[in-house]
Short mmCIF file of C-alpha atoms in Angstrom, two decimals:
data_model
loop_
_atom_site.label_atom_id
_atom_site.label_comp_id
_atom_site.label_asym_id
_atom_site.label_seq_id
_atom_site.Cartn_x
_atom_site.Cartn_y
_atom_site.Cartn_z
CA MET W 61 18.48 -20.01 14.53
CA ASN W 62 15.73 -21.86 13.62
CA HIS W 63 11.26 -21.00 14.02
CA PRO W 64 8.48 -21.87 14.11
CA PRO W 65 7.00 -22.94 11.12
CA ASN W 66 4.45 -20.64 12.08
CA ALA W 67 6.34 -18.18 14.67
CA ARG W 68 6.50 -16.01 9.96
CA PRO W 69 1.86 -15.91 9.87
CA ARG W 70 2.21 -15.17 13.70
CA ARG W 71 4.45 -12.29 13.87
CA TRP W 72 2.61 -10.97 9.72
CA ALA W 73 -0.85 -11.26 12.45
CA ALA W 74 0.08 -8.93 14.59
CA ALA W 75 1.73 -6.39 12.26
CA ALA W 76 -1.48 -6.44 10.42
CA ALA W 77 -3.43 -5.86 14.17
CA VAL W 78 -0.67 -2.94 14.94
CA ALA W 79 -1.55 -1.28 11.37
CA LEU W 80 -4.67 -2.05 12.20
CA LEU W 81 -5.32 -0.60 15.39
CA LEU W 82 -3.01 2.10 15.16
CA PHE W 83 -5.72 2.29 11.75
CA ALA W 84 -9.05 3.14 13.62
CA ALA W 85 -7.75 5.66 15.91
CA LEU W 86 -6.73 7.56 13.58
CA ALA W 87 -10.66 6.90 12.37
CA ALA W 88 -11.54 7.62 16.17
CA LEU W 89 -9.85 10.68 16.61
CA LEU W 90 -10.51 11.71 13.62
CA ALA W 91 -14.22 11.66 14.05
CA GLU W 92 -13.85 12.51 17.42
CA HIS W 93 -12.91 16.02 15.04
CA GLY W 94 -15.91 16.12 14.02
CA TRP W 95 -13.23 14.95 10.00
CA ALA W 96 -11.78 18.73 10.72
CA PRO W 97 -8.65 19.39 10.33
CA TYR W 98 -6.00 20.18 12.78
CA GLY W 99 -4.40 22.87 12.75
CA PHE W 100 -0.71 21.55 11.41
CA GLU W 101 -2.32 20.32 7.62
CA ARG W 102 -4.38 23.41 6.82
CA ASP W 103 -0.01 25.60 8.15
CA ALA W 104 0.43 22.13 5.17
CA ALA W 105 -2.01 22.48 3.10
CA ASP W 106 -1.54 26.54 2.68
CA TRP W 107 2.27 26.14 2.97
CA SER W 108 2.24 23.71 -0.11
CA ALA W 109 -0.88 26.08 -2.20
CA ALA W 110 2.38 28.85 -1.35
CA HIS W 111 4.76 26.57 -3.15
CA ARG W 112 3.55 25.51 -6.22
CA PRO W 113 5.45 26.16 -9.15
CA SER W 114 5.11 25.09 -12.64
CA ALA W 115 7.71 22.35 -12.99
CA ALA W 116 6.45 20.91 -9.60
CA ARG W 117 3.53 21.23 -9.81
CA THR W 118 4.05 18.72 -13.56
CA ALA W 119 6.60 16.67 -11.08
CA ALA W 120 4.31 16.24 -8.39
CA ALA W 121 0.39 15.91 -11.05
CA VAL W 122 2.73 12.44 -13.31
CA VAL W 123 4.62 11.16 -9.67
CA THR W 124 0.33 10.77 -7.85
CA SER W 125 -1.14 9.95 -11.22
CA LEU W 126 0.95 6.34 -10.13
CA GLY W 127 -1.38 5.33 -7.57
CA THR W 128 -4.30 5.63 -9.86
CA GLY W 129 -5.40 3.77 -13.37
CA ALA W 130 -3.59 0.98 -14.91
CA VAL W 131 -0.03 1.41 -12.89
CA PRO W 132 -0.73 -0.49 -9.62
CA TYR W 133 -2.18 -3.71 -11.52
CA LEU W 134 0.24 -3.71 -13.07
CA LEU W 135 2.73 -3.59 -10.38
CA ALA W 136 1.04 -6.20 -8.56
CA LEU W 137 0.80 -8.74 -12.18
CA ALA W 138 4.84 -8.17 -11.79
CA ALA W 139 4.66 -9.22 -7.78
CA GLY W 140 2.72 -12.12 -9.47
CA ALA W 141 4.43 -12.90 -12.51
CA VAL W 142 7.79 -12.46 -10.10
CA THR W 143 6.79 -15.30 -7.08
CA VAL W 144 5.47 -17.60 -10.02
CA ARG W 145 8.81 -18.01 -11.48
CA ALA W 146 10.66 -18.80 -8.62
CA LEU W 147 8.41 -21.78 -7.52
CA PRO W 148 10.41 -25.00 -8.28
CA ALA W 149 9.22 -26.79 -12.14
CA PRO W 150 7.39 -28.19 -12.73
CA ARG W 151 5.12 -25.40 -12.28
CA PRO W 152 1.43 -26.99 -12.14
CA THR W 153 -0.21 -25.08 -14.29
CA ARG W 154 -3.24 -24.38 -11.57
CA ARG W 155 -1.77 -23.63 -8.56
CA ALA W 156 0.69 -21.57 -11.33
CA VAL W 157 -2.15 -19.42 -12.09
CA LEU W 158 -3.98 -18.31 -8.79
CA LEU W 159 -0.02 -17.77 -7.20
CA LEU W 160 0.24 -14.97 -10.85
CA ILE W 161 -3.75 -13.57 -9.56
CA ALA W 162 -3.31 -13.38 -6.07
CA PRO W 163 -2.07 -10.44 -5.64
CA LEU W 164 -4.01 -8.92 -7.60
CA LEU W 165 -7.67 -9.95 -5.95
CA TRP W 166 -5.78 -9.24 -2.84
CA LEU W 167 -5.36 -5.71 -4.49
CA LEU W 168 -9.03 -5.59 -5.21
CA ALA W 169 -10.29 -6.85 -2.42
CA GLY W 170 -8.65 -3.92 -0.35
CA GLN W 171 -9.56 -1.39 -3.03
CA LEU W 172 -13.51 -2.71 -1.98
CA LEU W 173 -12.78 -1.92 1.59
CA ARG W 174 -11.36 1.12 0.95
CA TYR W 175 -14.14 2.34 -0.77
CA GLY W 176 -16.25 1.49 1.94
CA LEU W 177 -14.09 3.10 4.85
CA MET W 178 -14.20 6.28 2.32
CA ALA W 179 -18.17 6.01 2.55
CA ALA W 180 -18.44 5.81 5.75
CA CYS W 181 -16.22 7.76 7.53
CA ALA W 182 -16.84 11.34 5.30
CA ARG W 183 -13.97 13.41 5.17
CA PRO W 184 -14.68 16.32 3.42
CA ARG W 185 -11.19 16.75 1.32
CA PRO W 186 -9.03 20.72 1.50
CA PRO W 187 -11.42 23.08 -0.27
CA HIS W 188 -11.85 23.13 -4.08
CA ALA W 189 -9.10 26.45 -4.86
CA ASP W 190 -6.08 25.17 -2.57
CA TRP W 191 -5.70 22.11 -5.50
CA ALA W 192 -4.01 21.92 -8.03
CA THR W 193 -5.36 18.03 -9.72
CA ALA W 194 -8.72 16.78 -10.41
CA ALA W 195 -9.53 14.35 -7.18
CA SER W 196 -13.42 13.40 -6.24
CA GLY W 197 -15.16 11.37 -3.41
CA PHE W 198 -14.24 11.72 -0.20
CA SER W 199 -10.83 12.83 1.88
CA PHE W 200 -10.23 9.33 4.50
CA PRO W 201 -8.01 7.18 4.28
CA SER W 202 -5.59 8.13 1.02
CA GLY W 203 -6.87 6.17 -2.22
CA HIS W 204 -3.75 6.68 -4.08
CA SER W 205 -1.89 6.54 -1.12
CA PHE W 206 -3.24 3.13 0.05
CA THR W 207 -3.12 1.80 -3.41
CA SER W 208 -0.03 3.40 -3.86
CA ALA W 209 1.80 1.16 -1.18
CA LEU W 210 -0.25 -1.29 -1.39
CA CYS W 211 0.98 -3.45 -5.26
CA ALA W 212 4.69 -1.96 -4.13
CA GLY W 213 3.87 -4.00 -0.87
CA LEU W 214 3.11 -6.33 -2.73
CA LEU W 215 5.96 -6.15 -5.47
CA ALA W 216 9.05 -5.98 -2.94
CA LEU W 217 7.19 -8.99 -0.77
CA ALA W 218 7.28 -10.78 -3.60
CA VAL W 219 10.86 -10.05 -4.99
CA THR W 220 12.42 -10.32 -0.99
CA ARG W 221 10.79 -13.91 -0.95
CA ALA W 222 12.21 -14.88 -4.34
CA HIS W 223 15.84 -13.56 -4.12
CA PRO W 224 16.51 -12.43 -0.35
CA ALA W 225 19.29 -10.53 -1.29
CA ALA W 226 17.51 -7.96 -2.93
CA THR W 227 15.86 -7.47 0.13
CA ARG W 228 16.90 -3.69 1.36
CA ALA W 229 16.32 -2.25 -2.14
CA ALA W 230 13.03 -3.30 -2.25
CA VAL W 231 11.96 -2.28 0.69
CA ALA W 232 13.20 1.02 0.11
CA GLY W 233 11.94 0.34 -3.67
CA ALA W 234 8.69 0.48 -2.14
CA LEU W 235 9.07 2.92 1.28
CA LEU W 236 10.38 5.68 -2.19
CA PHE W 237 7.19 4.82 -4.37
CA ALA W 238 4.89 5.00 -0.78
CA ALA W 239 5.94 8.11 0.55
CA ALA W 240 6.28 10.51 -3.41
CA VAL W 241 2.99 9.53 -4.05
CA GLY W 242 1.09 10.35 -0.99
CA LEU W 243 3.19 13.06 -0.42
CA SER W 244 1.99 14.35 -4.15
CA ARG W 245 -1.50 14.53 -2.68
CA ILE W 246 -0.52 16.84 0.20
CA TYR W 247 1.34 19.34 -2.37
CA LEU W 248 -2.17 19.25 -5.04
CA GLY W 249 -3.99 20.40 -2.56
CA VAL W 250 -6.50 17.36 -2.95
CA HIS W 251 -5.44 15.37 0.92
CA TRP W 252 -5.32 16.84 4.04
CA PRO W 253 -2.43 14.68 6.11
CA LEU W 254 -4.09 12.12 8.28
CA ASP W 255 -6.02 11.10 5.36
CA VAL W 256 -2.84 10.33 3.67
CA LEU W 257 -1.35 8.67 7.25
CA GLY W 258 -4.13 6.59 6.88
CA GLY W 259 -3.78 4.84 4.12
CA TRP W 260 -0.54 4.25 4.66
CA LEU W 261 -1.59 1.92 7.46
CA LEU W 262 -4.59 0.44 6.26
CA ALA W 263 -1.76 -0.61 3.59
CA ALA W 264 0.54 -1.79 5.71
CA GLY W 265 -2.24 -3.79 7.48
CA TRP W 266 -4.04 -5.09 4.82
CA LEU W 267 -0.89 -6.16 3.08
CA ALA W 268 0.65 -8.04 6.81
CA LEU W 269 -3.34 -9.35 7.41
CA GLY W 270 -2.53 -10.92 2.89
CA THR W 271 0.80 -11.96 4.32
CA ALA W 272 -1.18 -14.18 6.83
CA ALA W 273 -2.72 -15.91 5.82
CA LEU W 274 -1.08 -17.16 3.11
CA PRO W 275 1.56 -18.99 3.13
CA ARG W 276 5.20 -19.21 1.87
CA VAL W 277 6.47 -20.15 -1.74
CA GLY W 278 8.33 -19.25 -4.07
CA SER W 279 11.98 -18.81 -2.20
CA ARG W 280 15.28 -19.20 -2.98
CA ARG W 281 15.16 -22.72 -0.49
CA ALA W 282 11.78 -23.39 -2.50
CA ARG W 283 14.09 -24.47 -5.58
CA GLN W 284 16.73 -26.08 -3.87
CA PRO W 285 16.41 -30.33 -4.74
CA ARG W 286 15.42 -32.19 -2.01
CA PRO W 287 18.91 -34.04 -0.92
CA ALA W 288 18.40 -38.00 -1.90
CA PRO W 289 18.17 -40.50 0.99
#
């Protein structure tokens, strides 16, 4: 079935609107609650603190480290590299450079947005006595959850556009990566569950918004030569 050229951006714009509205609704719900944790959030924090053997804590710390530092930015650059490699030859240098750094720039812009929202919401973190790793700043939305979901989503999107046959594996890998990092933040006691959900929703909305604003590039279709007149 053929879709109008502007149908795909509209679907991504609709997805962005839904995710960002859900994020806003969650923030409003927490604000109404005085940014205090709900009962199920306290239960999750208590369970995590009571079930942290040394091996599990070490594994969670390794997983959580993937959501910060150099790793997310390297994944964003990898997304750009996949997109550039999918361009048909010859590849204009300026366009190739822009496509290479576009995911990285979108990730950086998202970080600025996320920092602003964290400062505006100013939700306190769980009690320091329950922490099993270092953390700084406010709690909502979770920075690790946002960053890991966004960079994984950027890479998965680039892979699915360049190699449609790998769509399922790319999406599954991105979801697993984002889920593991986000849940590790709860398990290590530095975020409430709704902080992580907020990070995921904000990442989904920001990813969809960026995708709606950019043309579809680097697909297998683009690699096929044009038929002779």
